[in-house]
Coordinates of C-alpha atoms in Angstrom, one line a residue:
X1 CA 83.6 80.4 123.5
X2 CA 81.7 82.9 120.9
X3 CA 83.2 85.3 118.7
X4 CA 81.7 88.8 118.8
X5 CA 83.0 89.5 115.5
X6 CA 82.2 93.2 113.9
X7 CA 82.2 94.1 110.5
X8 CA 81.3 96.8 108.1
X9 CA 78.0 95.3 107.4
X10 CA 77.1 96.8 110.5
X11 CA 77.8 100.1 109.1
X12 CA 79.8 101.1 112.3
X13 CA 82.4 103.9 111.9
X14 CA 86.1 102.8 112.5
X15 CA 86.1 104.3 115.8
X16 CA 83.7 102.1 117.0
X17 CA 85.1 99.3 115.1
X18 CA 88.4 99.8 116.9
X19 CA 86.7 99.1 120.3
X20 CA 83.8 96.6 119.4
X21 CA 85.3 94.6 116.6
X22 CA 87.2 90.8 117.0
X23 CA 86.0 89.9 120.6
X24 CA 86.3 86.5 121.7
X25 CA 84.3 85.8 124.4
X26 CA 84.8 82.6 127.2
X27 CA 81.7 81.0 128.7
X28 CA 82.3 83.4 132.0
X29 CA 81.0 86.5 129.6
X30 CA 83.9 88.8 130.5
X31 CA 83.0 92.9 129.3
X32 CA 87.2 93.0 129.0
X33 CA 89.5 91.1 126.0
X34 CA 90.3 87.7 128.1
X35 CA 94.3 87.0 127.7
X36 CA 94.5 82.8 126.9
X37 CA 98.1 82.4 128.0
X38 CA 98.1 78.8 126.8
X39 CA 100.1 76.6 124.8
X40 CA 97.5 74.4 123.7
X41 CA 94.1 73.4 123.6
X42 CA 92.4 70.1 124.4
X43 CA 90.0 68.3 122.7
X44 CA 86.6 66.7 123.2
X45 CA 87.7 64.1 121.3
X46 CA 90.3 62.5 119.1
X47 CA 87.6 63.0 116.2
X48 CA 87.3 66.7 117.0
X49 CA 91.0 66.6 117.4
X50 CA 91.4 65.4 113.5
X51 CA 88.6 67.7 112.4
X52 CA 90.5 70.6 114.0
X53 CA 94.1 70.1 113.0
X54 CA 93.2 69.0 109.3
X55 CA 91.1 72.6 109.1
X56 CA 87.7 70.8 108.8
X57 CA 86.3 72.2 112.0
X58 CA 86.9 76.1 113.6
X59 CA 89.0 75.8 116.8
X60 CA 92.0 76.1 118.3
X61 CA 95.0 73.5 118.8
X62 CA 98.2 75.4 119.1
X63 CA 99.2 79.1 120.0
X64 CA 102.0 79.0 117.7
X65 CA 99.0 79.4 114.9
X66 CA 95.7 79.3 116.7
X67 CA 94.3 81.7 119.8
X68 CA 91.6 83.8 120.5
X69 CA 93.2 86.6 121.9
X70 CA 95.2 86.8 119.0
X71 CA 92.5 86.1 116.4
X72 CA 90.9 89.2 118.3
X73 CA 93.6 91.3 117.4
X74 CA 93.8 89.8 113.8
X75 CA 89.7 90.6 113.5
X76 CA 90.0 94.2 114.8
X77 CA 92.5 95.3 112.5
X78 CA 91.3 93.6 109.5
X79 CA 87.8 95.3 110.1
X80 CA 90.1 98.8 110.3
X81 CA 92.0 98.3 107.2
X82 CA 88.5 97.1 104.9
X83 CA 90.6 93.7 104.9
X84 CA 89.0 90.3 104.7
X85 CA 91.4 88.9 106.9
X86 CA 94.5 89.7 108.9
X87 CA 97.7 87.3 110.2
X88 CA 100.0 88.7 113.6
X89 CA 103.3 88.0 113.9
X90 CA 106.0 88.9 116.0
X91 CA 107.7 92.1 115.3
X92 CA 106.6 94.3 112.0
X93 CA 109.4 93.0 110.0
X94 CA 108.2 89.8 110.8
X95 CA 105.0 90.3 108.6
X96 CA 107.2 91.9 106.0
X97 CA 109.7 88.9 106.0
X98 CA 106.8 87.0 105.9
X99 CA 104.9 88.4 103.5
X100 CA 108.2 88.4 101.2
X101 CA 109.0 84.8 101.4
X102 CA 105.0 83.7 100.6
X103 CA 104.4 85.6 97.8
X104 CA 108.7 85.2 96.0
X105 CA 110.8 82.8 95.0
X106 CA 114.2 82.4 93.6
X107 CA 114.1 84.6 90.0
X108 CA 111.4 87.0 91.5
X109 CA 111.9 90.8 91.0
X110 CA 111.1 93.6 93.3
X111 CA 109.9 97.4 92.7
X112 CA 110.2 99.3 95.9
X113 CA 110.9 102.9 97.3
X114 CA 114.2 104.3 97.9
X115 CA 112.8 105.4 101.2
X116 CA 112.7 102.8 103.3
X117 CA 113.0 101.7 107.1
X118 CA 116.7 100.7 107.1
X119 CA 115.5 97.1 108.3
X120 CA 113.3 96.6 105.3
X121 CA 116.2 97.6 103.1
X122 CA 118.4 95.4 104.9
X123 CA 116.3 92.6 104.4
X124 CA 115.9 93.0 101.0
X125 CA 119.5 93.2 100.2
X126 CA 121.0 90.6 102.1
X127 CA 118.3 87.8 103.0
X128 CA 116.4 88.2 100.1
X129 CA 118.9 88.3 97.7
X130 CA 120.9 85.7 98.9
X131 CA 118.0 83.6 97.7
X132 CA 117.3 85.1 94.2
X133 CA 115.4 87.9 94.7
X134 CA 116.5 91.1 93.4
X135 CA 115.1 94.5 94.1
X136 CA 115.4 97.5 92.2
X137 CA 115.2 101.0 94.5
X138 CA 112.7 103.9 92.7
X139 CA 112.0 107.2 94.1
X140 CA 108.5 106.7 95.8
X141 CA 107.1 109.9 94.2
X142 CA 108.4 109.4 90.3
X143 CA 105.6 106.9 88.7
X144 CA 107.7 107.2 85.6
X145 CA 109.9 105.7 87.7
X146 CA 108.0 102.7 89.4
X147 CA 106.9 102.2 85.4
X148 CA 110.5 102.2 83.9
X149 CA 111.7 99.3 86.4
X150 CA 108.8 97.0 86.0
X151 CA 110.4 93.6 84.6
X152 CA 108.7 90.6 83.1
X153 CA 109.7 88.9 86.4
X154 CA 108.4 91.7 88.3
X155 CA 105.9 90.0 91.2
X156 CA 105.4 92.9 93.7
X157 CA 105.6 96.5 94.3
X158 CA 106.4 97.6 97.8
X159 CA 106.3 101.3 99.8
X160 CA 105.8 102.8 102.6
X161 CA 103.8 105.8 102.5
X162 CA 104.2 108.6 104.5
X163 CA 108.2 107.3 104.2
X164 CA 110.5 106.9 106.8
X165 CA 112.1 109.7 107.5
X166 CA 111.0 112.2 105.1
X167 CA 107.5 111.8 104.4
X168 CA 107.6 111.3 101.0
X169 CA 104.4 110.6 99.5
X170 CA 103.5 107.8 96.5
X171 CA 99.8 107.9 94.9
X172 CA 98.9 104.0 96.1
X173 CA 95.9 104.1 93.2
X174 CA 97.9 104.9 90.5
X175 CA 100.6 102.2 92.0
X176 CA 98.2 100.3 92.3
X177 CA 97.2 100.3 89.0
X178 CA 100.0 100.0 87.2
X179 CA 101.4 96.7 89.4
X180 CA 97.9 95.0 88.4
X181 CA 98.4 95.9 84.7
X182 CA 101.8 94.0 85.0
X183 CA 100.5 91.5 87.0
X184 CA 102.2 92.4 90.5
X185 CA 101.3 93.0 93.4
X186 CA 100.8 96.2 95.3
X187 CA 102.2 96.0 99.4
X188 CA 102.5 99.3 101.4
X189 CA 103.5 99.1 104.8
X190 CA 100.8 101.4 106.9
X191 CA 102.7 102.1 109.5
X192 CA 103.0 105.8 109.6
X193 CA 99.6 106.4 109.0
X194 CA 97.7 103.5 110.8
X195 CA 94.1 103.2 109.2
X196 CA 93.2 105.8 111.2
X197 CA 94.6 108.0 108.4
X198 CA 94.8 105.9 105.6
X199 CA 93.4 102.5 104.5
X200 CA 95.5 101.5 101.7
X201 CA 93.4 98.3 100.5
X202 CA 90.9 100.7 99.5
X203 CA 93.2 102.6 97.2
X204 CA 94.0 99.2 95.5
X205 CA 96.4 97.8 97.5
X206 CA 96.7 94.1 97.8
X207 CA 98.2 93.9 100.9
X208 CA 98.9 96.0 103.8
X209 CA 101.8 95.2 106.7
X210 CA 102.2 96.8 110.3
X211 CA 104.4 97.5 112.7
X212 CA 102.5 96.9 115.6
X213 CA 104.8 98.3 117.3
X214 CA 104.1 101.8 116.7
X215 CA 100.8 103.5 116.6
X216 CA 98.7 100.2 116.8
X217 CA 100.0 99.7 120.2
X218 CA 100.8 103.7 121.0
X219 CA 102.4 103.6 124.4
X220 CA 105.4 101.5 123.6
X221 CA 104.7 98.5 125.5
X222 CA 105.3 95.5 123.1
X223 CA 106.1 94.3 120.0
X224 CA 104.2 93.3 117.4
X225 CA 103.2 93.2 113.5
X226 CA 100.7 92.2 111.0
X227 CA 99.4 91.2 107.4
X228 CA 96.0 92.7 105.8
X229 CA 93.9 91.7 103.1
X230 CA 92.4 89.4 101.5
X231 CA 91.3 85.6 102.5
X232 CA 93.4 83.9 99.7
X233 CA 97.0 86.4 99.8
X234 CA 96.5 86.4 103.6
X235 CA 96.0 82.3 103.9
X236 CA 99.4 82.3 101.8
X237 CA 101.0 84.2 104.5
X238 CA 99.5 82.5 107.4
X239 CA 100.6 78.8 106.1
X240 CA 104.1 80.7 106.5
X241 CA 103.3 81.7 109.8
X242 CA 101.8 78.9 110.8
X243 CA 105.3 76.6 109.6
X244 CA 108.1 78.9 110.4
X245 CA 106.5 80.7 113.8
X246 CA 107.2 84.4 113.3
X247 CA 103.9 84.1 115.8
X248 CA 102.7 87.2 117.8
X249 CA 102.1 86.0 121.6
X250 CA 99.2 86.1 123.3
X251 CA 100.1 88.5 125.7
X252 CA 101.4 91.3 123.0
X253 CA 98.0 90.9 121.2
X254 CA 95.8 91.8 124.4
X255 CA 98.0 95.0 124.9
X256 CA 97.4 95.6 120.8
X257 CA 94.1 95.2 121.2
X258 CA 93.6 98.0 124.2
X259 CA 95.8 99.9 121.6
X260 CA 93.4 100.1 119.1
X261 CA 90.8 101.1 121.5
X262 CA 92.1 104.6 121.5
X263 CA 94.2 104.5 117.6
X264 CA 91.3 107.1 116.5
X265 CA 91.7 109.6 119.5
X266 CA 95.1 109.5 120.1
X267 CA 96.1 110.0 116.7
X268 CA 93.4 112.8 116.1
X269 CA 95.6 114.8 118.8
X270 CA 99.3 113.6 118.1
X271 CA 98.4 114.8 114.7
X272 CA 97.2 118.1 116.1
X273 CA 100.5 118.6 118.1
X274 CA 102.0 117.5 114.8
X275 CA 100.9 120.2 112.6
X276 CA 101.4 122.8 115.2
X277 CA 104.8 122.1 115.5
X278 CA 106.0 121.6 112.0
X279 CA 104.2 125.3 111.3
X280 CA 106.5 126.7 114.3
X281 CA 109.5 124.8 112.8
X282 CA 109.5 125.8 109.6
X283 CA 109.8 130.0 110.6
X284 CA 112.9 128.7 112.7
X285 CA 116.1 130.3 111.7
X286 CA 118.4 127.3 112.4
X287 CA 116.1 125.0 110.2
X288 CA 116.8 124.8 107.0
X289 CA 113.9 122.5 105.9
X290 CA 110.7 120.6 107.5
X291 CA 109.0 117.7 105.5
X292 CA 105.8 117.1 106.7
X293 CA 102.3 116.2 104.7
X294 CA 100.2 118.5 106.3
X295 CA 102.4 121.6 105.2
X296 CA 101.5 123.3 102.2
X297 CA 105.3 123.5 101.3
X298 CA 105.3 119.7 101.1
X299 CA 105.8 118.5 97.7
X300 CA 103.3 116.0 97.7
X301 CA 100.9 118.0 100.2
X302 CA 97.7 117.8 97.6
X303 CA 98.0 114.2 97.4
X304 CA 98.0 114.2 101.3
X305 CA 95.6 115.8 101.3
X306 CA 93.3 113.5 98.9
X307 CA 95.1 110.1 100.4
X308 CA 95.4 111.1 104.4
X309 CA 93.0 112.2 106.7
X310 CA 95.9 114.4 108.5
X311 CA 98.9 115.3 107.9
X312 CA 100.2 112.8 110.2
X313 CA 102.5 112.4 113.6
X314 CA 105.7 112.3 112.1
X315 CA 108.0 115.1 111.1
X316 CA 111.7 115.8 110.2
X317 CA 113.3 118.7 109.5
X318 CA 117.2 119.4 108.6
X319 CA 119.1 121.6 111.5
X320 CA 121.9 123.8 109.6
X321 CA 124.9 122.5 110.7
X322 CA 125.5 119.0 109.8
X323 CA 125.8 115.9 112.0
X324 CA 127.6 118.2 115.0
X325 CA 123.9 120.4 115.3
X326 CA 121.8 117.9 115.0
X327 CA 123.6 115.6 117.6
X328 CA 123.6 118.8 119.6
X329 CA 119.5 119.1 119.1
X330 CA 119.2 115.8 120.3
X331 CA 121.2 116.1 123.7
X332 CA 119.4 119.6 124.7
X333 CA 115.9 118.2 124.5
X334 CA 114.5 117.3 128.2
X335 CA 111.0 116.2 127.8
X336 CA 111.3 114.8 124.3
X337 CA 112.5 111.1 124.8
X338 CA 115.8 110.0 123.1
X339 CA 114.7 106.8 120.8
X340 CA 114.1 105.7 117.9
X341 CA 110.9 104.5 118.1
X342 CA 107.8 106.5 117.1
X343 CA 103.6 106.3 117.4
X344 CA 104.4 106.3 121.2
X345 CA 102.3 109.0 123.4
X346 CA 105.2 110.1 124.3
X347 CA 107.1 112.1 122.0
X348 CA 110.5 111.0 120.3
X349 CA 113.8 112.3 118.6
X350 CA 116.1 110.6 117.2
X351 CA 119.3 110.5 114.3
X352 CA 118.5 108.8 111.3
X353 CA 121.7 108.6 109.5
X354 CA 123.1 107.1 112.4
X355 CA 120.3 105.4 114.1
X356 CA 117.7 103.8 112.1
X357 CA 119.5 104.1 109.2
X358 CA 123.2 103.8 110.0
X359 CA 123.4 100.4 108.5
X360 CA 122.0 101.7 105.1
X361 CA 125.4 102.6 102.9
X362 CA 125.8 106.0 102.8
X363 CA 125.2 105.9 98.8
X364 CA 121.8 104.6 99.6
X365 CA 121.4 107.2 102.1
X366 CA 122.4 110.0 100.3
X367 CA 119.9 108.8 97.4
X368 CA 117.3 108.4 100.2
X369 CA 117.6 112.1 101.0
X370 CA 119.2 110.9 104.8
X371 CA 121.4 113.4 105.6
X372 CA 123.9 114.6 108.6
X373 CA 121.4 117.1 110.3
X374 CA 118.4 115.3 109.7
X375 CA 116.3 114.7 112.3
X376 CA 112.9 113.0 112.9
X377 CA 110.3 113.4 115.6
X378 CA 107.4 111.6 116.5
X379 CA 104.9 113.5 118.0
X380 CA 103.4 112.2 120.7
X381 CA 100.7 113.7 123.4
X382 CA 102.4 115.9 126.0
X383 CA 100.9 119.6 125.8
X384 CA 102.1 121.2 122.3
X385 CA 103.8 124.4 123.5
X386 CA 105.8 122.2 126.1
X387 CA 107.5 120.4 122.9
X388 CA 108.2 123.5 121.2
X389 CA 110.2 124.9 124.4
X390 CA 112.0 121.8 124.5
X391 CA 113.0 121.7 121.1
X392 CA 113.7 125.1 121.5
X393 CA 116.3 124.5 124.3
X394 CA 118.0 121.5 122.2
X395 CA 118.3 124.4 119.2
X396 CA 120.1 126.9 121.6
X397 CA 123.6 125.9 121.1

């Protein structure tokens, strides 16, 4: 078995990196990723069995930690993201549960953004708490902010940037500088953006998590999430990985990787669509406000403009009329799919306040800026003026 590894050394652009990077190749020479749906791996011998499982020899022993058609996925997106080295696991908050429990223990403090996936939120108030770990909530925007709740026992920084729902921007350089001058660490979940848009390691970051799920994959087929950066954070995480089996499976990974073969293309368009539709929103009478980067009304749209390569393929804008319009919205639209999902091809709607975010309190909401006739939509690849007559329909009641 060879590995047709890519890297920047190359000099190849992303887009080529996408499709030729982290192939691992059988001795039959197949053009396609091969799919190793295998528990385990034999050995030559009980010598090269030692050698293997003690770390002293490259090879695989065990899919729960070792596989080439996920070590092809892990290659490919590291090479994306400018990352030395990349762990999958199972679901996105997977990588970020991982990632939580490698690098914290009991006493451990956490700086993160108010705007959160409710998950994320969930996780850190509840799991991570109950073992010690507190977290104090900052608006992702306000670096006074970030600054003013750095603790002695401060040990990581986390954001998501776009956020989830409303876009909100954070500068990851200057967050990034500040959590080194404090000795933390910087984490920014990518999953808005994908590195498509925005390669965080390269603004400082120390680590950057995925959820799979979304654009990586971009047709809503599996599950999926991962961990970037470098070889010694990243070995950390995988020793987690590796003990407590949060593992992506073999079969998810070779629908990730055909993902990533059109990230660059797809997302070119979606954010196309995007920006077409957030301008026609934003003249409609029955919205009273659209947040998205690529607007110039966006408060943060000249550091999306320095940090992005697009404005992205996520909006949400506020219907007037509370909860009752919105819901309203939602049940009109006929080509625009009901979930709460998003980075699919096909485009989404859904209810924040009381979908992805309906177990967040509504304190934290309200602080979050979540409110009744808030509405997000992922933009996905169907013909532009087709979603703009269907959202259209759902804002004729």
């Amino acid at each position: 078995m060879s590995n047709d590894n890519h890297d920047d050394s190359l000099g190849l652009h992303p887009e080529t990196l996408a499709i030729r990077a982290g192939r691992e190749t059988s001795q039959y020479g197949e053009h396609s990723q091969g799919l190793f749906l295998t528990s385990s791996f034999t050995y030559p011998s009980a010598e090269e069995a030692a050698a293997l499982f003690l770390g002293q020899q490259e090879g695989y022993t065990y899919s729960r930690f070792t596989n080439p058609t996920v070590n092809a996925f892990q290659q490919r997106l590291a090479a994306l993201e400018g990352g030395e080295r990349c762990i999958a696991t199972a679901s996105g908050m997977a990588a970020i549960q991982a990632t939580m429990l490698t690098l914290l223990k009991a006493g451990d403090h956490i700086v993160a953004s108010q705007s959160l996936f409710g998950s994320t939120i969930s996780l850190f108030n509840t799991i991570l708490a109950k073992f010690g770990v507190e977290t104090t909530y900052v608006a992702p925007s306000d670096l006074d902010a970030w600054r003013a709740a750095i603790r002695p026992e401060t040990r990581l920084l986390f954001l998501e940037t776009p956020s989830n729902p409303l876009t909100e921007l954070a500068d990851i350089a200057a967050l990034a500088e500040l959590a080194h001058a404090h000795g933390a660490l910087l984490v920014v979940d990518n999953c808005f953006c994908s590195p498509a848009l925005q390669q965080p390691l390269k603004l400082g970051a120390d680590l950057v998590v995925h959820s799979a799920t979304k654009s990586l994959d971009g047709h809503g087929r599996v599950l999926g999430g991962a961990v970037v950066g470098s070889n010694e954070l990243v070995e950390q995480v995988y020793l987690h990985v590796r003990t407590a089996g949060p593992t992506l499976s073999a079969f998810n990974a070779w629908v990730l990787l055909s993902g990533l073969e059109t990230l660059f293309i797809r997302m070119e368009k979606q954010c196309q669509n995007a920006q077409k539709l957030a301008e026609w929103l934003e003249k409609h009478p029955k919205i009273e406000r659209v947040y998205f980067p690529g607007l110039a009304s966006h408060p943060q749209y000249e550091l999306a403009s320095r940090q992005q390569k697009a404005g992205g393929a996520v909006l949400s804008f506020v219907v007037k009329g509370g909860r009752e319009a919105a819901w309203k919205v939602v049940d009109g639209v006929q080509i625009i799919s009901k979930t709460a999902n998003l980075g699919d091809v096909k485009s989404t709607i859904t209810h924040p306040a009381s979908t992805t975010h309906a177990r967040v309190t509504a304190e934290a909401r309200e602080r979050a800026g979540i409110v009744e006739g808030l509405l997000r939509v992922s933009v996905g690849l169907e013909h532009v003026d087709d979603l703009i007559r269907d959202l259209e329909n759902g804002l004729s009641y």
